[in-house]
Amino acid sequence: MELTRRDAIAALAAAGVAGGGAVLVASDRDRGSESNDDEGATNDAHEDIVETATALAPVLYPSEVDDAAEFVRTYVTGRIENDDDHRTGMADAVAALDAHASEEFESNFRELSPEQGDRLLTDVGLDRVRPDPAGSDLERIRFYLVNELLYALFSSPTGGELVGTENPPGHPGGLESYQGAQR
Amino acid sequence: MSATDQESETNGSANREPSDRADVCVVGAGPAGGIVAHSLAERGHDVVVLEAGPRFSFEERIRRMERHQRPAFDQADVWEMGGERDAFSSSGDLNYPLNDVRVKGVGGTTLHWIGYTPRFHEKDFEMDSRYGLADDWPIAYEDVRPYYAAAEREMGVAGGEDNPFAPPREESFPMDAFPASHSDATLSTACEELGIETHSIPQARNSEAYDDRSQCVGYGTCHPVCPSGAKYSGDVHVRKAEEAGARVLDRVPVQRLEHDDAGERVEAAVYATPDGTEHRQEARQFVLAGGAVETPRLLLLSESEQHPDGLANSSGAVGRYFMDHLLHMTMGVVSEETRQHQVGFSTAATHQFYDHEESTPGSFFVAFLNYAGPSPVELALENGAWGDDVVDAVSREYGTHVGTEALVEQLPDAESRITLDTSRTDDHGNPVPDVAWSIGDHGVRTGERALEVQREIMDEAGARITWSTSPRQPLSGSHPMGTTRMGADPETSVVDERLRTHDLDNLSIASSSVFTTGGAMNPTLTIAALSLKAADHVDEDL
Ligand SMILES: Cc1cc2nc3c(=O)[nH]c(=O)nc-3n(C[C@H](O)[C@H](O)[C@H](O)COP(=O)(O)OP(=O)(O)OC[C@H]3O[C@@H](n4cnc5c(N)ncnc54)[C@H](O)[C@@H]3O)c2cc1C
Ligand code: SF4
């Protein structure tokens, strides 16, 4: 099952980012050319978040989802581009996750294999952590990274279809599908 | 959320000084206040609206929807309810979850309502003459009928002519009804077997683009937030009122009303601004539209030498006869897929049990849910798992739920009431409202019958029942009513049939607080209709 650009735009819309299309163009440009502006620090933080989220996707997303890199890159870029608070929250959660990764694997999370990533999340007990944007390190990791990416997936039509609905709550999927049996 | 603050500070209403001269001062900017303000401003009157809560930005709604779906937030966070501002007590037989059933802000509680807009049936106005129960309203269905039609146009109601039990109407609904859902078929077929007729549900939600607002696009989160604006909410009329020249001040809770020496006319509404400064807004006419809890509270807080038991309370009825609709639910699972949570509203119901012969059990209706069981998004985020495990967990829980809900009538009872709890104060040092809610025998027996019918339908549909309410422990229908009741007799009621208080010449009330009895139909269309009627009478006096 493929996560499309349409899914990323839908997920961004569900997260309140208008103009997902513009974001797509921006993320293409960012990847295609060397950044030549001098806001280096912001761009680094930005890249760290996107890379870490991309590394988290194969861990968090079910095996049925083939390649989520494009989806995650587009979604996360859109999410943090014009929202400083959210970018700070995510950057901070990435740093907390990297601290755990360094302790167990002596490297940043984005350099781990999906199997190592899964083991790390399991070892720190993230399945039992409540999300809280103002909570402990693990609670912020759960909120800003794990639940962030799960929300992106399950509020999109493709994510919804994995569990039986092509129009999950949060997705403006129109008035047809509630009336019908077919998917 | 900072957007509300920013907006309040940058929009034109940041000036919270009183207007020099106002024809009308409206307290509260929910649908009732918005409709009154718009109706009067359109006729050229100078209107000032004082609203306790903030102005919420439309663009932020989508973030509020995310808050609603993500488990890190409480439901009260969605519209920023709670804290000292909204402190209350609940001392009745049944706990009353006041802050779950109201929103403070421009748009009021309709920001998170669902949006069903049935008319009351004729019997609801005639409980004494028909059944010897409670009192008749001083007005009949026929008196409200033209206002119902106007309210349906104003709010934008989508509805069908397929309900054989509905009261007579003169014209078709502004929009076509929403078609039945996939899962309605399961329960409607069961109803057919049982000889129960089902039909569509009128609702203030756009089945097509209407009044410059979007068609419903299926976000599925109507309660508590519709990001598209397809669901009507009171801010629609507040905006129209402003376009017609009304002034709307947000975050200015009215503390008390002050009257002239004779105690016959209200002179000013005293309100507080966010920095704590108090101002007086004078006006020729005052309309209270703060909902059925804050309106009696404000009258009680406005006690004076001339009105020692509270303003407009010579009858002693202010705060008394507090009613709600009793919400009874029966949930279950069936063997086929029911595809819930694609839209956040119901599309089929039955009013067959509404117009009863015997006095008790009384009126109720049953509707089928399109949002039974847990939402897949919330499940995915709450479960804790990830990867294939999260899909397994969500698939196990989501998919085959069905549910029915019934709204059930209770009778007015003087001891079911709102009072001031002087042992606790809000952020301005005012005693908080105490809600002592009781539902009485009629409510319990009608609830028993409603639960019986729900169970019959679910059984016939082959559902395994997983949960239901019990007759003595209904949920609140989120419809507070009755606390400044309407009547012809000043000894036993607070407002007359013009919605004017018996005691003060220039004080009117637009709210479900004026309902003499509450029926079992969702109240807001009737609130809107009475608000239009109140505006007509205020206009006559200006
Ligand atoms: C979950 C839920 C679902 C609902 N679904 C439906 C439905 O499907 N159909 C239906 O008919 N009804 C429904 N309702 C009820 C509906 O929301 C109310 O009937 C309606 O909002 C009442 O309108 P109102 O203007 O009288 O009061 P409100 O909408 O409560 O507005 C009152 C306003 O007055 C302000 N105010 C109060 N006191 C003061 C003061 N002292 N000074 C200044 N301002 C003040 C408040 O801040 C508020 O903004 C639902 C309610 C809830 C909670
Ligand atoms: S389903 Fe509800 S929330 Fe979504 S657009 Fe329609 S009315 Fe609004």
GROMACS .gro file of N, CA and C in nm, chain A residues 64-146:
model
  249
   64GLU      N    1   0.251  -0.301   0.574
   64GLU     CA    2   0.176  -0.283   0.450
   64GLU      C    3   0.210  -0.152   0.379
   65VAL      N    4   0.253  -0.054   0.456
   65VAL     CA    5   0.289   0.074   0.395
   65VAL      C    6   0.430   0.062   0.338
   66ASP      N    7   0.443   0.076   0.206
   66ASP     CA    8   0.570   0.048   0.142
   66ASP      C    9   0.677   0.153   0.170
   67ASP      N   10   0.653   0.270   0.118
   67ASP     CA   11   0.757   0.372   0.128
   67ASP      C   12   0.694   0.500   0.177
   68ALA      N   13   0.723   0.532   0.301
   68ALA     CA   14   0.657   0.648   0.361
   68ALA      C   15   0.745   0.772   0.360
   69ALA      N   16   0.866   0.761   0.305
   69ALA     CA   17   0.962   0.872   0.317
   69ALA      C   18   0.906   1.002   0.259
   70GLU      N   19   0.851   0.993   0.140
   70GLU     CA   20   0.798   1.111   0.072
   70GLU      C   21   0.683   1.173   0.153
   71PHE      N   22   0.597   1.085   0.200
   71PHE     CA   23   0.482   1.127   0.279
   71PHE      C   24   0.527   1.200   0.406
   72VAL      N   25   0.621   1.139   0.477
   72VAL     CA   26   0.664   1.195   0.604
   72VAL      C   27   0.738   1.327   0.582
   73ARG      N   28   0.823   1.329   0.482
   73ARG     CA   29   0.898   1.451   0.453
   73ARG      C   30   0.801   1.567   0.424
   74THR      N   31   0.705   1.539   0.339
   74THR     CA   32   0.609   1.644   0.303
   74THR      C   33   0.528   1.687   0.425
   75TYR      N   34   0.481   1.588   0.499
   75TYR     CA   35   0.397   1.620   0.615
   75TYR      C   36   0.474   1.702   0.718
   76VAL      N   37   0.592   1.652   0.754
   76VAL     CA   38   0.666   1.719   0.861
   76VAL      C   39   0.711   1.859   0.817
   77THR      N   40   0.753   1.870   0.693
   77THR     CA   41   0.793   2.003   0.643
   77THR      C   42   0.677   2.100   0.657
   78GLY      N   43   0.561   2.057   0.612
   78GLY     CA   44   0.444   2.144   0.619
   78GLY      C   45   0.410   2.181   0.762
   79ARG      N   46   0.429   2.086   0.852
   79ARG     CA   47   0.389   2.104   0.990
   79ARG      C   48   0.477   2.206   1.062
   80ILE      N   49   0.607   2.207   1.029
   80ILE     CA   50   0.698   2.291   1.108
   80ILE      C   51   0.735   2.421   1.037
   81GLU      N   52   0.703   2.428   0.909
   81GLU     CA   53   0.752   2.542   0.831
   81GLU      C   54   0.709   2.676   0.890
   82ASN      N   55   0.581   2.687   0.921
   82ASN     CA   56   0.533   2.818   0.968
   82ASN      C   57   0.484   2.813   1.112
   83ASP      N   58   0.535   2.718   1.187
   83ASP     CA   59   0.488   2.705   1.324
   83ASP      C   60   0.610   2.686   1.415
   84ASP      N   61   0.658   2.799   1.467
   84ASP     CA   62   0.782   2.795   1.546
   84ASP      C   63   0.767   2.709   1.671
   85ASP      N   64   0.653   2.720   1.737
   85ASP     CA   65   0.633   2.642   1.860
   85ASP      C   66   0.641   2.493   1.831
   86HIS      N   67   0.575   2.456   1.723
   86HIS     CA   68   0.573   2.313   1.692
   86HIS      C   69   0.712   2.265   1.651
   87ARG      N   70   0.784   2.350   1.576
   87ARG     CA   71   0.919   2.312   1.535
   87ARG      C   72   1.009   2.296   1.658
   88THR      N   73   0.998   2.389   1.752
   88THR     CA   74   1.079   2.380   1.873
   88THR      C   75   1.044   2.252   1.950
   89GLY      N   76   0.915   2.224   1.961
   89GLY     CA   77   0.871   2.104   2.033
   89GLY      C   78   0.925   1.978   1.968
   90MET      N   79   0.918   1.975   1.835
   90MET     CA   80   0.965   1.855   1.765
   90MET      C   81   1.117   1.844   1.775
   91ALA      N   82   1.189   1.956   1.761
   91ALA     CA   83   1.336   1.954   1.767
   91ALA      C   84   1.381   1.903   1.904
   92ASP      N   85   1.313   1.950   2.003
   92ASP     CA   86   1.343   1.915   2.140
   92ASP      C   87   1.317   1.765   2.165
   93ALA      N   88   1.210   1.713   2.105
   93ALA     CA   89   1.180   1.571   2.119
   93ALA      C   90   1.282   1.487   2.043
   94VAL      N   91   1.329   1.539   1.929
   94VAL     CA   92   1.433   1.468   1.854
   94VAL      C   93   1.560   1.458   1.939
   95ALA      N   94   1.596   1.569   2.005
   95ALA     CA   95   1.716   1.567   2.091
   95ALA      C   96   1.700   1.465   2.203
   96ALA      N   97   1.581   1.458   2.261
   96ALA     CA   98   1.557   1.362   2.370
   96ALA      C   99   1.566   1.219   2.317
   97LEU      N  100   1.512   1.198   2.198
   97LEU     CA  101   1.518   1.063   2.140
   97LEU      C  102   1.663   1.025   2.107
   98ASP      N  103   1.736   1.124   2.054
   98ASP     CA  104   1.878   1.099   2.022
   98ASP      C  105   1.959   1.066   2.147
   99ALA      N  106   1.926   1.129   2.257
   99ALA     CA  107   1.998   1.099   2.382
   99ALA      C  108   1.979   0.952   2.420
  100HIS      N  109   1.854   0.904   2.406
  100HIS     CA  110   1.830   0.761   2.436
  100HIS      C  111   1.903   0.672   2.335
  101ALA      N  112   1.901   0.712   2.208
  101ALA     CA  113   1.967   0.632   2.104
  101ALA      C  114   2.118   0.625   2.130
  102SER      N  115   2.174   0.739   2.171
  102SER     CA  116   2.318   0.740   2.197
  102SER      C  117   2.352   0.647   2.312
  103GLU      N  118   2.268   0.648   2.413
  103GLU     CA  119   2.294   0.564   2.529
  103GLU      C  120   2.295   0.416   2.490
  104GLU      N  121   2.198   0.376   2.409
  104GLU     CA  122   2.186   0.234   2.377
  104GLU      C  123   2.270   0.193   2.255
  105PHE      N  124   2.280   0.281   2.156
  105PHE     CA  125   2.346   0.242   2.030
  105PHE      C  126   2.462   0.333   1.990
  106GLU      N  127   2.491   0.429   2.073
  106GLU     CA  128   2.598   0.524   2.044
  106GLU      C  129   2.584   0.592   1.908
  107SER      N  130   2.462   0.623   1.873
  107SER     CA  131   2.441   0.703   1.752
  107SER      C  132   2.305   0.773   1.758
  108ASN      N  133   2.284   0.867   1.667
  108ASN     CA  134   2.155   0.934   1.661
  108ASN      C  135   2.048   0.839   1.609
  109PHE      N  136   1.923   0.871   1.640
  109PHE     CA  137   1.815   0.781   1.599
  109PHE      C  138   1.811   0.763   1.447
  110ARG      N  139   1.836   0.872   1.373
  110ARG     CA  140   1.819   0.863   1.227
  110ARG      C  141   1.920   0.770   1.162
  111GLU      N  142   2.026   0.731   1.236
  111GLU     CA  143   2.124   0.637   1.179
  111GLU      C  144   2.093   0.492   1.215
  112LEU      N  145   1.990   0.470   1.296
  112LEU     CA  146   1.958   0.332   1.335
  112LEU      C  147   1.881   0.261   1.224
  113SER      N  148   1.892   0.130   1.220
  113SER     CA  149   1.808   0.051   1.130
  113SER      C  150   1.667   0.046   1.191
  114PRO      N  151   1.565   0.016   1.110
  114PRO     CA  152   1.429   0.006   1.165
  114PRO      C  153   1.422  -0.093   1.282
  115GLU      N  154   1.497  -0.203   1.275
  115GLU     CA  155   1.493  -0.301   1.384
  115GLU      C  156   1.550  -0.241   1.513
  116GLN      N  157   1.662  -0.171   1.497
  116GLN     CA  158   1.721  -0.106   1.615
  116GLN      C  159   1.627   0.002   1.670
  117GLY      N  160   1.565   0.076   1.580
  117GLY     CA  161   1.471   0.180   1.621
  117GLY      C  162   1.356   0.121   1.701
  118ASP      N  163   1.302   0.012   1.650
  118ASP     CA  164   1.190  -0.054   1.718
  118ASP      C  165   1.234  -0.102   1.856
  119ARG      N  166   1.357  -0.157   1.863
  119ARG     CA  167   1.406  -0.207   1.992
  119ARG      C  168   1.421  -0.091   2.092
  120LEU      N  169   1.471   0.020   2.042
  120LEU     CA  170   1.489   0.135   2.131
  120LEU      C  171   1.354   0.181   2.189
  121LEU      N  172   1.256   0.198   2.101
  121LEU     CA  173   1.125   0.245   2.149
  121LEU      C  174   1.066   0.146   2.249
  122THR      N  175   1.086   0.018   2.222
  122THR     CA  176   1.036  -0.085   2.313
  122THR      C  177   1.112  -0.081   2.446
  123ASP      N  178   1.246  -0.071   2.437
  123ASP     CA  179   1.328  -0.071   2.559
  123ASP      C  180   1.296   0.047   2.651
  124VAL      N  181   1.268   0.163   2.593
  124VAL     CA  182   1.238   0.276   2.681
  124VAL      C  183   1.091   0.273   2.728
  125GLY      N  184   1.015   0.176   2.678
  125GLY     CA  185   0.877   0.158   2.726
  125GLY      C  186   0.777   0.257   2.668
  126LEU      N  187   0.803   0.301   2.544
  126LEU     CA  188   0.719   0.405   2.486
  126LEU      C  189   0.573   0.361   2.465
  127ASP      N  190   0.548   0.232   2.461
  127ASP     CA  191   0.410   0.185   2.443
  127ASP      C  192   0.324   0.215   2.566
  128ARG      N  193   0.388   0.244   2.678
  128ARG     CA  194   0.311   0.273   2.800
  128ARG      C  195   0.315   0.421   2.840
  129VAL      N  196   0.370   0.503   2.751
  129VAL     CA  197   0.386   0.645   2.786
  129VAL      C  198   0.268   0.726   2.733
  130ARG      N  199   0.209   0.809   2.820
  130ARG     CA  200   0.101   0.899   2.776
  130ARG      C  201   0.162   1.020   2.705
  131PRO      N  202   0.102   1.062   2.596
  131PRO     CA  203   0.156   1.180   2.527
  131PRO      C  204   0.130   1.307   2.607
  132ASP      N  205   0.229   1.393   2.613
  132ASP     CA  206   0.208   1.522   2.679
  132ASP      C  207   0.308   1.623   2.623
  133PRO      N  208   0.260   1.726   2.556
  133PRO     CA  209   0.352   1.822   2.492
  133PRO      C  210   0.437   1.897   2.593
  134ALA      N  211   0.394   1.898   2.721
  134ALA     CA  212   0.474   1.971   2.821
  134ALA      C  213   0.528   1.875   2.927
  135GLY      N  214   0.535   1.748   2.893
  135GLY     CA  215   0.572   1.648   2.994
  135GLY      C  216   0.719   1.612   2.993
  136SER      N  217   0.749   1.491   3.042
  136SER     CA  218   0.886   1.442   3.051
  136SER      C  219   0.941   1.417   2.910
  137ASP      N  220   1.070   1.380   2.903
  137ASP     CA  221   1.131   1.351   2.772
  137ASP      C  222   1.048   1.249   2.695
  138LEU      N  223   1.017   1.139   2.761
  138LEU     CA  224   0.945   1.032   2.690
  138LEU      C  225   0.804   1.077   2.650
  139GLU      N  226   0.739   1.153   2.739
  139GLU     CA  227   0.603   1.201   2.706
  139GLU      C  228   0.605   1.295   2.587
  140ARG      N  229   0.711   1.374   2.576
  140ARG     CA  230   0.722   1.465   2.461
  140ARG      C  231   0.758   1.388   2.334
  141ILE      N  232   0.839   1.283   2.349
  141ILE     CA  233   0.869   1.200   2.231
  141ILE      C  234   0.740   1.135   2.181
  142ARG      N  235   0.662   1.087   2.277
  142ARG     CA  236   0.534   1.024   2.239
  142ARG      C  237   0.444   1.125   2.168
  143PHE      N  238   0.438   1.248   2.219
  143PHE     CA  239   0.347   1.347   2.161
  143PHE      C  240   0.399   1.400   2.027
  144TYR      N  241   0.523   1.449   2.027
  144TYR     CA  242   0.572   1.523   1.910
  144TYR      C  243   0.623   1.434   1.797
  145LEU      N  244   0.657   1.310   1.829
  145LEU     CA  245   0.711   1.226   1.722
  145LEU      C  246   0.621   1.107   1.693
  146VAL      N  247   0.597   1.024   1.797
  146VAL     CA  248   0.521   0.901   1.771
  146VAL      C  249   0.377   0.933   1.734
   0.00000   0.00000   0.00000
